[in-house]
PDB file of C-alpha atoms in Angstrom:
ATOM      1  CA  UNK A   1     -24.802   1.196   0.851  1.00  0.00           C
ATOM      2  CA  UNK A   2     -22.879   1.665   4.403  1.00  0.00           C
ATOM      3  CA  UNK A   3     -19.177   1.747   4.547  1.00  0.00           C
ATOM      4  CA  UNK A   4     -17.038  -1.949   5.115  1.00  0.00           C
ATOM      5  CA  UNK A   5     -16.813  -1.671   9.072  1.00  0.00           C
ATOM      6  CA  UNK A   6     -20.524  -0.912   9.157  1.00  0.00           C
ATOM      7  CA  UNK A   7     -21.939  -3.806   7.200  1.00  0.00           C
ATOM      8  CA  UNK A   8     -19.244  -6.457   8.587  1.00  0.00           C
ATOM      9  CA  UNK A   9     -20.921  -5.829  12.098  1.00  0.00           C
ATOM     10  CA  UNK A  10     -24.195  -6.183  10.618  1.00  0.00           C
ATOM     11  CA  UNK A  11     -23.435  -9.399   8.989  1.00  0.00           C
ATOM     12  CA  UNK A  12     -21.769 -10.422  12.325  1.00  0.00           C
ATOM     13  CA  UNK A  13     -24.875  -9.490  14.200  1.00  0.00           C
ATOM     14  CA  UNK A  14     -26.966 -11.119  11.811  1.00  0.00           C
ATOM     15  CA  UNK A  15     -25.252 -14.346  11.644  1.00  0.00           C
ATOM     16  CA  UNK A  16     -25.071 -14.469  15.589  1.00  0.00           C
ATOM     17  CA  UNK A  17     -28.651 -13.915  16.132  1.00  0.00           C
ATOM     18  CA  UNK A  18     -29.904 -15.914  13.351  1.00  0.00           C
ATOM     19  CA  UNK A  19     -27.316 -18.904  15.303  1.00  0.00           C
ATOM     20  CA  UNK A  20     -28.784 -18.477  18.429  1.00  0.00           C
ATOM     21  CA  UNK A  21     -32.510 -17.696  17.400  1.00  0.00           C
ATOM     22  CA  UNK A  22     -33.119 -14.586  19.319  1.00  0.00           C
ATOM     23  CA  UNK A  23     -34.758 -11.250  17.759  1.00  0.00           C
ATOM     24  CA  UNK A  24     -32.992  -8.074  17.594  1.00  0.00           C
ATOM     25  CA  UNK A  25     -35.649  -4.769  17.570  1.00  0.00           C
ATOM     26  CA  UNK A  26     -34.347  -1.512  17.480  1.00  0.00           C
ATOM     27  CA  UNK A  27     -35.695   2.238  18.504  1.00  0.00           C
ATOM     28  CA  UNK A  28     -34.393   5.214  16.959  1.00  0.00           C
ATOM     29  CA  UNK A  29     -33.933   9.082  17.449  1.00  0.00           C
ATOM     30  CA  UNK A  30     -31.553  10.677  16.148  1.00  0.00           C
ATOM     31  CA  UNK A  31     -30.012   7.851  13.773  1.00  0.00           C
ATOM     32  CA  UNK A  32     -33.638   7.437  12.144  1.00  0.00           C
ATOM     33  CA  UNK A  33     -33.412   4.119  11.495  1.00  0.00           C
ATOM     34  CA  UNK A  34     -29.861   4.000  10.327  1.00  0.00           C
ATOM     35  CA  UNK A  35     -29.449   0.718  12.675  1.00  0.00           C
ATOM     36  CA  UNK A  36     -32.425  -1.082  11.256  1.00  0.00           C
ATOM     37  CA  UNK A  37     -31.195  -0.265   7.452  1.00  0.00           C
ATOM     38  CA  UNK A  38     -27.705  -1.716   8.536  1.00  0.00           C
ATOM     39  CA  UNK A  39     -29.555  -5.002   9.838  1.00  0.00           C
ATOM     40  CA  UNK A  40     -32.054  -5.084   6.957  1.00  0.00           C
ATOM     41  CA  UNK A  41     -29.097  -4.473   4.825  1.00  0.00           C
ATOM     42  CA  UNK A  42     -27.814  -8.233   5.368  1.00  0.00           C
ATOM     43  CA  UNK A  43     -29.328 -11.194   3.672  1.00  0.00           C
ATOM     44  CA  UNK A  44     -30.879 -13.140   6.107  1.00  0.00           C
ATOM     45  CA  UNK A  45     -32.058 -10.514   8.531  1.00  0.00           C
ATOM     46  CA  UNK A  46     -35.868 -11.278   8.674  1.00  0.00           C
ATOM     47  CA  UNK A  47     -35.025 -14.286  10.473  1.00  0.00           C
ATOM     48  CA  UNK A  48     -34.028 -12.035  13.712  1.00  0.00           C
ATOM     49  CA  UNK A  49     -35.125  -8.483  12.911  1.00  0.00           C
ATOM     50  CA  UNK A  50     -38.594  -7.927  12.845  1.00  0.00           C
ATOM     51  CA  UNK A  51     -39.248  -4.660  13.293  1.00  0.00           C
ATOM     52  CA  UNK A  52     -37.976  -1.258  14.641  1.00  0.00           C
ATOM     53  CA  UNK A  53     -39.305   1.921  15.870  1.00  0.00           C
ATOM     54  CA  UNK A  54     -38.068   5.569  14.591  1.00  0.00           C
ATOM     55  CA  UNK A  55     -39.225   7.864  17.658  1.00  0.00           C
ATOM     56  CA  UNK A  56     -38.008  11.112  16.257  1.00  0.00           C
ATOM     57  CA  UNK A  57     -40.565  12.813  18.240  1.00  0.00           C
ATOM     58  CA  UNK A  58     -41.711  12.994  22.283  1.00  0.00           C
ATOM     59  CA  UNK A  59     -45.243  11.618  21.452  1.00  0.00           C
ATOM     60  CA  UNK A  60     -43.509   8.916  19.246  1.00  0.00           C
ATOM     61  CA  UNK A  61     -41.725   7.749  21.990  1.00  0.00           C
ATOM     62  CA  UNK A  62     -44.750   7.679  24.316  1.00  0.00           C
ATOM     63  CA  UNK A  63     -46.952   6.430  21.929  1.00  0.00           C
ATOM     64  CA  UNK A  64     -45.124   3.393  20.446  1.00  0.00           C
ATOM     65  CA  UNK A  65     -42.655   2.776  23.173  1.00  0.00           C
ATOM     66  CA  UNK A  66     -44.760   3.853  25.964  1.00  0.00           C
ATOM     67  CA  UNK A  67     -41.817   5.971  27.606  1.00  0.00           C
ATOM     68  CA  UNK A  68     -43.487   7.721  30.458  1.00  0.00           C
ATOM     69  CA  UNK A  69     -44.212  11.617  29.764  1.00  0.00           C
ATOM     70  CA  UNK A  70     -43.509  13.011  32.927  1.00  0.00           C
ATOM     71  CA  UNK A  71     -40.382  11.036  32.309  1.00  0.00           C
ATOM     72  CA  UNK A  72     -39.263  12.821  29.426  1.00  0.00           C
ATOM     73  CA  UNK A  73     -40.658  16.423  30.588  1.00  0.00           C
ATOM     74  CA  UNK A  74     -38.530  15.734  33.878  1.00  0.00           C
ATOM     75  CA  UNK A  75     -34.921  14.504  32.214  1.00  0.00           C
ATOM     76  CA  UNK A  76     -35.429  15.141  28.568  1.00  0.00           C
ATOM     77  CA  UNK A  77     -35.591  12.822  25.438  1.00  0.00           C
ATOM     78  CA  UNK A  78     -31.559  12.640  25.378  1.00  0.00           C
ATOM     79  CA  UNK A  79     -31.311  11.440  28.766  1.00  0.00           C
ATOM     80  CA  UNK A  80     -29.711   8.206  30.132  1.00  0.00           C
ATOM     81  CA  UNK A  81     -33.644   7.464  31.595  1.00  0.00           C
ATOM     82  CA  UNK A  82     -34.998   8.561  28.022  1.00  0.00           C
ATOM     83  CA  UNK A  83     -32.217   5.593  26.355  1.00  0.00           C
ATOM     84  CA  UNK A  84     -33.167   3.052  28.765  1.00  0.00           C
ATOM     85  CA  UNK A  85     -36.676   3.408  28.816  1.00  0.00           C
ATOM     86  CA  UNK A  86     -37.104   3.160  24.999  1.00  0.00           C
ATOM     87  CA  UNK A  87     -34.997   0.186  24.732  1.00  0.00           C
ATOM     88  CA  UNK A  88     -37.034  -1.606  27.456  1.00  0.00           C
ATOM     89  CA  UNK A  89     -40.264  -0.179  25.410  1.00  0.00           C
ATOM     90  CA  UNK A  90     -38.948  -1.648  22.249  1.00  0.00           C
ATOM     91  CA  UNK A  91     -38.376  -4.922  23.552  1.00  0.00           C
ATOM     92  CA  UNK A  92     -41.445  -4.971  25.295  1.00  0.00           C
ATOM     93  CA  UNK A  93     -43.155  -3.855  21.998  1.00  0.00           C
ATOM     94  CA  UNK A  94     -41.316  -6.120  19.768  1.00  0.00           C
ATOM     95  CA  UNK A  95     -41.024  -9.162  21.944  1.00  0.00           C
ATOM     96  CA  UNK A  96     -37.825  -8.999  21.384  1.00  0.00           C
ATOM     97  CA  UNK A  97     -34.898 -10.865  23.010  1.00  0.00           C
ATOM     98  CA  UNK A  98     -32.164  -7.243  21.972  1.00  0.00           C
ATOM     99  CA  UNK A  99     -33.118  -3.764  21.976  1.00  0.00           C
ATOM    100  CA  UNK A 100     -31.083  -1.384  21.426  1.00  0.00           C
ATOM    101  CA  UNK A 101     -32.103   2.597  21.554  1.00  0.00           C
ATOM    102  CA  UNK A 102     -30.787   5.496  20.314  1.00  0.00           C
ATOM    103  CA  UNK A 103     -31.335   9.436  21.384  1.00  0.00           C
ATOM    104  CA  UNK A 104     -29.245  12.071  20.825  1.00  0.00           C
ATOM    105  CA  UNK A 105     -28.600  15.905  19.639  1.00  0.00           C
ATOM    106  CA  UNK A 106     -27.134  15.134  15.688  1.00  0.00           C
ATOM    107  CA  UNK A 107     -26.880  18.982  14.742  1.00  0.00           C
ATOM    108  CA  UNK A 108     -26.261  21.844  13.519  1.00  0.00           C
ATOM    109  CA  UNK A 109     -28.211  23.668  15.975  1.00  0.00           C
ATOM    110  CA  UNK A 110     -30.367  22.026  19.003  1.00  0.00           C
ATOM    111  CA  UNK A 111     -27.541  21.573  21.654  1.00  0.00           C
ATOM    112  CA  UNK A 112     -27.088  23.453  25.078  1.00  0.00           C
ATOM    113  CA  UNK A 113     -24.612  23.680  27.575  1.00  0.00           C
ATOM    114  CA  UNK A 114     -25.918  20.628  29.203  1.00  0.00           C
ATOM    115  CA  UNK A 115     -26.758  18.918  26.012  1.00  0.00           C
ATOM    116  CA  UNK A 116     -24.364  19.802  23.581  1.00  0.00           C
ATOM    117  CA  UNK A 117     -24.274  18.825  19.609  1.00  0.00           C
ATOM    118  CA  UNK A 118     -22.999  15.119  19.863  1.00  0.00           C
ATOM    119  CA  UNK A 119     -24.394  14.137  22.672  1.00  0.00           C
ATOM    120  CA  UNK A 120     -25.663  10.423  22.288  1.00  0.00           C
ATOM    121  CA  UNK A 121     -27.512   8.451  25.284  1.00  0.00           C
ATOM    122  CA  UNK A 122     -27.955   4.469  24.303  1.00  0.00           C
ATOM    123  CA  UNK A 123     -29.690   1.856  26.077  1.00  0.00           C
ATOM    124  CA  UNK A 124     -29.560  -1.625  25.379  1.00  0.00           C
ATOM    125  CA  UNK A 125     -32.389  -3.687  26.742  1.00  0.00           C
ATOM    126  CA  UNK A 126     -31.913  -7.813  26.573  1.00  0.00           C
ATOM    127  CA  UNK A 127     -35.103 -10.596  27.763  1.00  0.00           C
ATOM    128  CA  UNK A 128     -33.224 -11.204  30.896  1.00  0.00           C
ATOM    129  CA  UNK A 129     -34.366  -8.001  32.157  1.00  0.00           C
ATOM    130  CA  UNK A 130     -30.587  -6.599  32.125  1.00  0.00           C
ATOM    131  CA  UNK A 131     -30.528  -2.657  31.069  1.00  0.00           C
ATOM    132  CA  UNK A 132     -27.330  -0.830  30.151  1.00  0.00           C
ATOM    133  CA  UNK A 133     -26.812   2.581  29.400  1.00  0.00           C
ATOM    134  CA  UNK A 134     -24.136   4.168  27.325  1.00  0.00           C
ATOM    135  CA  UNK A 135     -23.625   7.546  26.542  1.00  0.00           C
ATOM    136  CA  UNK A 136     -21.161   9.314  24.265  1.00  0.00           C
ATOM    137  CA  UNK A 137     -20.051  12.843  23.337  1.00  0.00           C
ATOM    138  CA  UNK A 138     -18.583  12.522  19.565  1.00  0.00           C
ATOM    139  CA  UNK A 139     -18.572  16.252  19.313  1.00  0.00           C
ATOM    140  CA  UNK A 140     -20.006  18.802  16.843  1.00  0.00           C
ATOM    141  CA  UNK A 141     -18.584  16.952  13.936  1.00  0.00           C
ATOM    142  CA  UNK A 142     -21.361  17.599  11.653  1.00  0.00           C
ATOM    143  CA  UNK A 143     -25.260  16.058  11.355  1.00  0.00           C
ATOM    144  CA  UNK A 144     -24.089  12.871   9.333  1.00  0.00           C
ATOM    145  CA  UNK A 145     -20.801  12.210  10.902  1.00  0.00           C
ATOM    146  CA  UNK A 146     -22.841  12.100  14.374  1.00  0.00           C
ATOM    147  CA  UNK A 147     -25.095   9.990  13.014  1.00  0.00           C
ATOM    148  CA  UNK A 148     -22.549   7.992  11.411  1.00  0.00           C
ATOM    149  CA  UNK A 149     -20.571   7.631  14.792  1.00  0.00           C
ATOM    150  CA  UNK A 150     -24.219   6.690  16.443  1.00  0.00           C
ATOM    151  CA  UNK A 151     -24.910   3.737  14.585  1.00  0.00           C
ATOM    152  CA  UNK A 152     -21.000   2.175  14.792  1.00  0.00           C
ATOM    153  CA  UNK A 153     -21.998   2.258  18.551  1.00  0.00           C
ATOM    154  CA  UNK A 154     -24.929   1.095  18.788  1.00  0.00           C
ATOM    155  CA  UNK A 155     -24.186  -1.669  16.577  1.00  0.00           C
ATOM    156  CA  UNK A 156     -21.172  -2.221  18.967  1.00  0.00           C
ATOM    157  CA  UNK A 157     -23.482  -2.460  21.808  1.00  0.00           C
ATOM    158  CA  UNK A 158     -25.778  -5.164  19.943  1.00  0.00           C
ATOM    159  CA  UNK A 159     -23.130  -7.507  19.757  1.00  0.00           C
ATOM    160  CA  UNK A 160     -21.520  -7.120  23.231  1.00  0.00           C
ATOM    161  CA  UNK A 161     -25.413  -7.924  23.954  1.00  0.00           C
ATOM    162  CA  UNK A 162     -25.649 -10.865  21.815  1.00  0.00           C
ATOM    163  CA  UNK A 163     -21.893 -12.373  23.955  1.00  0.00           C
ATOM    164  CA  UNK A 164     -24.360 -11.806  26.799  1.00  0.00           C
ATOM    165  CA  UNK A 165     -27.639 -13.249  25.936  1.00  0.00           C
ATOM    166  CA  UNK A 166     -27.371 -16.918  25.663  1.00  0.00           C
TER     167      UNK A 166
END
């Protein structure tokens, strides 16, 4: 279903979690739950993914992750503050030990000169209370390619928070 590179990381993740018993949520933009099918992919994942959150929309992210309104009206929903407050929502939501959130402008059309097609903000949220932020500009490259190139990184980030999280 997802290319060799993709599902290798997922099995990796998978199989580190599942070692280590910690639970891995996710909360999705633009990706749309491309990170949670990678996961749920894998044999095995129910052991550490539980459940995920696909906040295409401003009032799905305030709803279910209970990212702050004034929040998003004041830096936008791809925004470093946008990234990191979902992923802390998600964990928070999940009870999760790994969140990892996802918000960006896929394409064709919806960029700006300060938010161009390909811009990607991710936050990665771990039970330890530790936030990161990563953002990435992979270009106007096309919708799925974007996407594509989203959900290598944020599968990337996952890991390097699994190393962390003992």
């Amino acid at each position: 279903m997802f290319p060799n590179d993709i599902e290798d990381a997922a099995r990796r993740i998978i199989q580190t979690a599942s070692a280590r018993q910690l639970w891995i949520t996710t909360a999705e933009s633009c990706t749309g739950g491309l990170v949670g099918a990678s996961l749920t992919a894998i044999a095995g994942s129910s052991a550490v993914y539980d459940r995920g959150f696909i906040t295409y929309s401003n009032a799905a992210k305030t709803d279910l992750l209970g990212v702050p309104g004034d929040l998003l009206a004041t830096h936008g929903a791809v925004s470093e503050a946008a990234a990191r407050a979902m992923a802390q929502g998600a964990l928070r939501a999940a009870g999760a030990q790994i969140a990892v959130a996802v918000t960006g402008i896929a394409g064709p059309g919806g960029g700006s000169d300060d938010k161009p097609v390909g811009l990607v903000h991710f936050g990665l949220a771990t039970a330890d209370g530790d936030v990161a932020h990563r953002q990435a500009q992979f270009g106007n490259l096309g919708r799925q390619a974007v996407r594509m190139s989203a959900l290598r990184m944020a599968l990337n980030l996952i890991e390097l928070g699994l190393d962390q999280t003992a």
